[in-house]
mmCIF file of C-alpha atoms in Angstrom:
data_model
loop_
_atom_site.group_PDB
_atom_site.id
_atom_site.type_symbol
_atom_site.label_atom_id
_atom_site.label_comp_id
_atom_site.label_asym_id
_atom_site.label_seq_id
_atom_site.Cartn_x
_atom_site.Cartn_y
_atom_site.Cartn_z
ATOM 1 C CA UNK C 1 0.000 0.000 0.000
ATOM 2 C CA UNK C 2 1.443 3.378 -0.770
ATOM 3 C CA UNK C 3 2.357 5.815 1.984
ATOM 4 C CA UNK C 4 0.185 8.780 2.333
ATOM 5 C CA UNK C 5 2.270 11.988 3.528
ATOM 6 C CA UNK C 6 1.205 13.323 6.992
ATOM 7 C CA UNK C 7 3.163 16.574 6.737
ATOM 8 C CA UNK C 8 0.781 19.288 6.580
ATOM 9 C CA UNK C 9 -2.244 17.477 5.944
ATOM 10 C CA UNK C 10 -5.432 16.655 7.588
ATOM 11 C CA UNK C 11 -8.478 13.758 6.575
ATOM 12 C CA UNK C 12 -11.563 14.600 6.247
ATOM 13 C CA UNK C 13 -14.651 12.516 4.832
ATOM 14 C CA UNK C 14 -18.121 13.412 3.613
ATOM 15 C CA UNK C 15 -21.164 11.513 3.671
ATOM 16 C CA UNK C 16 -24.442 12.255 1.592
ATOM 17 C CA UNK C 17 -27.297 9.238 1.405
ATOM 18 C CA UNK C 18 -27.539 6.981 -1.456
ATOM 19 C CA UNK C 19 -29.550 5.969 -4.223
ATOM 20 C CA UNK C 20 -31.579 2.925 -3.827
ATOM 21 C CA UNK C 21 -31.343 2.445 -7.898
ATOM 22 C CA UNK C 22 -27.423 2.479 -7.512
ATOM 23 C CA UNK C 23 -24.989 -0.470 -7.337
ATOM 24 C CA UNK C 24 -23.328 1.565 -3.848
ATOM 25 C CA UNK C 25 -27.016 2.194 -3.352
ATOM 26 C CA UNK C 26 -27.611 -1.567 -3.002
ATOM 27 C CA UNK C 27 -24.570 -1.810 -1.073
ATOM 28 C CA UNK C 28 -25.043 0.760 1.634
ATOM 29 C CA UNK C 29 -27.291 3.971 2.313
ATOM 30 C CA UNK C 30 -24.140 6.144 3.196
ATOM 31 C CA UNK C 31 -22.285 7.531 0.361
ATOM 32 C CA UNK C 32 -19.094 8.448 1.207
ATOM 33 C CA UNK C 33 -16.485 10.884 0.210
ATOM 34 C CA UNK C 34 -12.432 10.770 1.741
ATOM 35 C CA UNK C 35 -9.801 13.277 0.430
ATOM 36 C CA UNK C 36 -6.781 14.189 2.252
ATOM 37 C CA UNK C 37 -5.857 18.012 2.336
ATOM 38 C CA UNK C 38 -2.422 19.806 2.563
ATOM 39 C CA UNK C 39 -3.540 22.391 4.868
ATOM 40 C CA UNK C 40 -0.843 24.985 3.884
ATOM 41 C CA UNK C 41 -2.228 24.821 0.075
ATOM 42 C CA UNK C 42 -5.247 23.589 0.897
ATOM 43 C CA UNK C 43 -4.248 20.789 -2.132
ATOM 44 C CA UNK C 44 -6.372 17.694 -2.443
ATOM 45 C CA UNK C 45 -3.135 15.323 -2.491
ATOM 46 C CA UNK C 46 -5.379 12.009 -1.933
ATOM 47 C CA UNK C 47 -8.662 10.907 -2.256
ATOM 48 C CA UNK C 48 -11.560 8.106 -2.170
ATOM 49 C CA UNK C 49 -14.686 7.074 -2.383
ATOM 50 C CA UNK C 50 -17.134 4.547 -1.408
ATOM 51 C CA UNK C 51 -18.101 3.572 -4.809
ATOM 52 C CA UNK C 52 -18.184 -0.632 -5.323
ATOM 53 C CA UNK C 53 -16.059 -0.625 -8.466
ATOM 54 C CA UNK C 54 -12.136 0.122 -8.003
ATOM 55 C CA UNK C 55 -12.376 1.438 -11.982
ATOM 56 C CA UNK C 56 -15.369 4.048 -10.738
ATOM 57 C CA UNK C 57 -13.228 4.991 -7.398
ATOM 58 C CA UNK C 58 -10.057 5.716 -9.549
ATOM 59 C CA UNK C 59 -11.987 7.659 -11.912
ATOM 60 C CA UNK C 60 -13.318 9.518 -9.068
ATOM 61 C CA UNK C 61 -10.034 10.039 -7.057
ATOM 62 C CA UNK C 62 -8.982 11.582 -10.477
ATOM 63 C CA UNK C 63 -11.263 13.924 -10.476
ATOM 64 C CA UNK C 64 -10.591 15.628 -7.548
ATOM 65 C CA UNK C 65 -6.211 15.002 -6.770
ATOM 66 C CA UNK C 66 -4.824 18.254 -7.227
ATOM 67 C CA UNK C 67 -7.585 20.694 -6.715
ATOM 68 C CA UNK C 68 -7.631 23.345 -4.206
ATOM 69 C CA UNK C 69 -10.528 22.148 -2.044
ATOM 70 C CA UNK C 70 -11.728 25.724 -1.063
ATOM 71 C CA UNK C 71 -11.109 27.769 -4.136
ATOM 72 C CA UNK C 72 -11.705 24.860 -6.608
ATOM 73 C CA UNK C 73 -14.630 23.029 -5.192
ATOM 74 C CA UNK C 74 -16.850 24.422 -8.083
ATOM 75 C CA UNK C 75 -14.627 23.351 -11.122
ATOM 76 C CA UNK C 76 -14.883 20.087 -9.083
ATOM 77 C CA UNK C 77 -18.628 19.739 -9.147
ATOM 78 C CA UNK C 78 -18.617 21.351 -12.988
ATOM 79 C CA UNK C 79 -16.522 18.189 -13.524
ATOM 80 C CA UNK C 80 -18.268 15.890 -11.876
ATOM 81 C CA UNK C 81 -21.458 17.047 -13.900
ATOM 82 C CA UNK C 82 -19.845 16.793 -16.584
ATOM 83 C CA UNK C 83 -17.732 14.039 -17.150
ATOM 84 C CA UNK C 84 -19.334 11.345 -14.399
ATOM 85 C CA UNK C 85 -22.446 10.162 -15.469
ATOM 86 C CA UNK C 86 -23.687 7.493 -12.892
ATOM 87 C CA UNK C 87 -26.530 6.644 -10.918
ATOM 88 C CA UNK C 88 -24.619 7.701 -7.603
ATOM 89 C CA UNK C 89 -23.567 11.603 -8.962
ATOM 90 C CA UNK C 90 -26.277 13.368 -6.641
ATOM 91 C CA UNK C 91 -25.032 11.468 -3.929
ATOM 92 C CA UNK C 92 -20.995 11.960 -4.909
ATOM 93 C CA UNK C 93 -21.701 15.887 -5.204
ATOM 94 C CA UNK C 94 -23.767 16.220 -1.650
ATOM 95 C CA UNK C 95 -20.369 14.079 -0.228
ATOM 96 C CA UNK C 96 -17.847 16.070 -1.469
ATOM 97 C CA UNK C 97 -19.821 19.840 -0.252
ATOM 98 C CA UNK C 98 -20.285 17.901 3.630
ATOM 99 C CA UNK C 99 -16.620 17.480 3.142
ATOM 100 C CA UNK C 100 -15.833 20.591 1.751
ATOM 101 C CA UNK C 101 -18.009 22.150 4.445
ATOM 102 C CA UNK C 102 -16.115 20.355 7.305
ATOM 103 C CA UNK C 103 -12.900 21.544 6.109
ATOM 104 C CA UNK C 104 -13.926 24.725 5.586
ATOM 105 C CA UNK C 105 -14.626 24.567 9.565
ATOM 106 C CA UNK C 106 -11.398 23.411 10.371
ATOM 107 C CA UNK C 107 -9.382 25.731 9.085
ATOM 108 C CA UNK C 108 -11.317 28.442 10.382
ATOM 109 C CA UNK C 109 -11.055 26.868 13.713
ATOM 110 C CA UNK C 110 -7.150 26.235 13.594
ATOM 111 C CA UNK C 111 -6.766 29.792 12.389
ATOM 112 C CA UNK C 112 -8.672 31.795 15.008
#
């Protein structure tokens, strides 16, 4: 398993509920988002999802590595809209704003 740098960085996960229609839907009724944040550039440097198929959580962690999770969470969603089109996308986007809204909370709380 590859190592995951600590420096800098924080975890944070998002949950949204699921489709019934969709594969994760008959799988669980928590949708789940996981990215890990450097919190100096605010840098999505790792990410996950609870999706069932490894192909559909690689396509998802692509999506989002590299994007500055508070100034780029729009393009984000524009992408998702755009280029994800599966049963579980309502579910993905309302993951990734819980997470986005949690992070947003940390950082104001570690810089007050």
């Amino acid at each position: 398993m590859e190592t995951i740098c600590l420096d800098n960085c924080v975890y944070v996960t998002g949950n949204a509920r699921t489709s019934e229609r969709s594969t994760v839907g008959n799988v669980t009724d928590v949708f789940a988002v996981e990215v890990v944040i450097n919190i100096e550039t605010d840098q999505i440097v790792e990410a996950s999802c609870t999706l069932v198929t490894e192909l559909g959580r690689q396509f998802v962690r692509n999506l989002l590595l590299g994007h500055n999770f508070i100034l780029g969470i729009e393009k984000i969603i524009q992408d998702i809209d755009l280029y994800y089109q599966a049963l579980p996308k309502k579910s993905l986007i309302a993951a990734l704003k819980d997470a986005n809204n949690k992070y947003k909370n940390y950082k104001k709380k570690i810089t007050e």
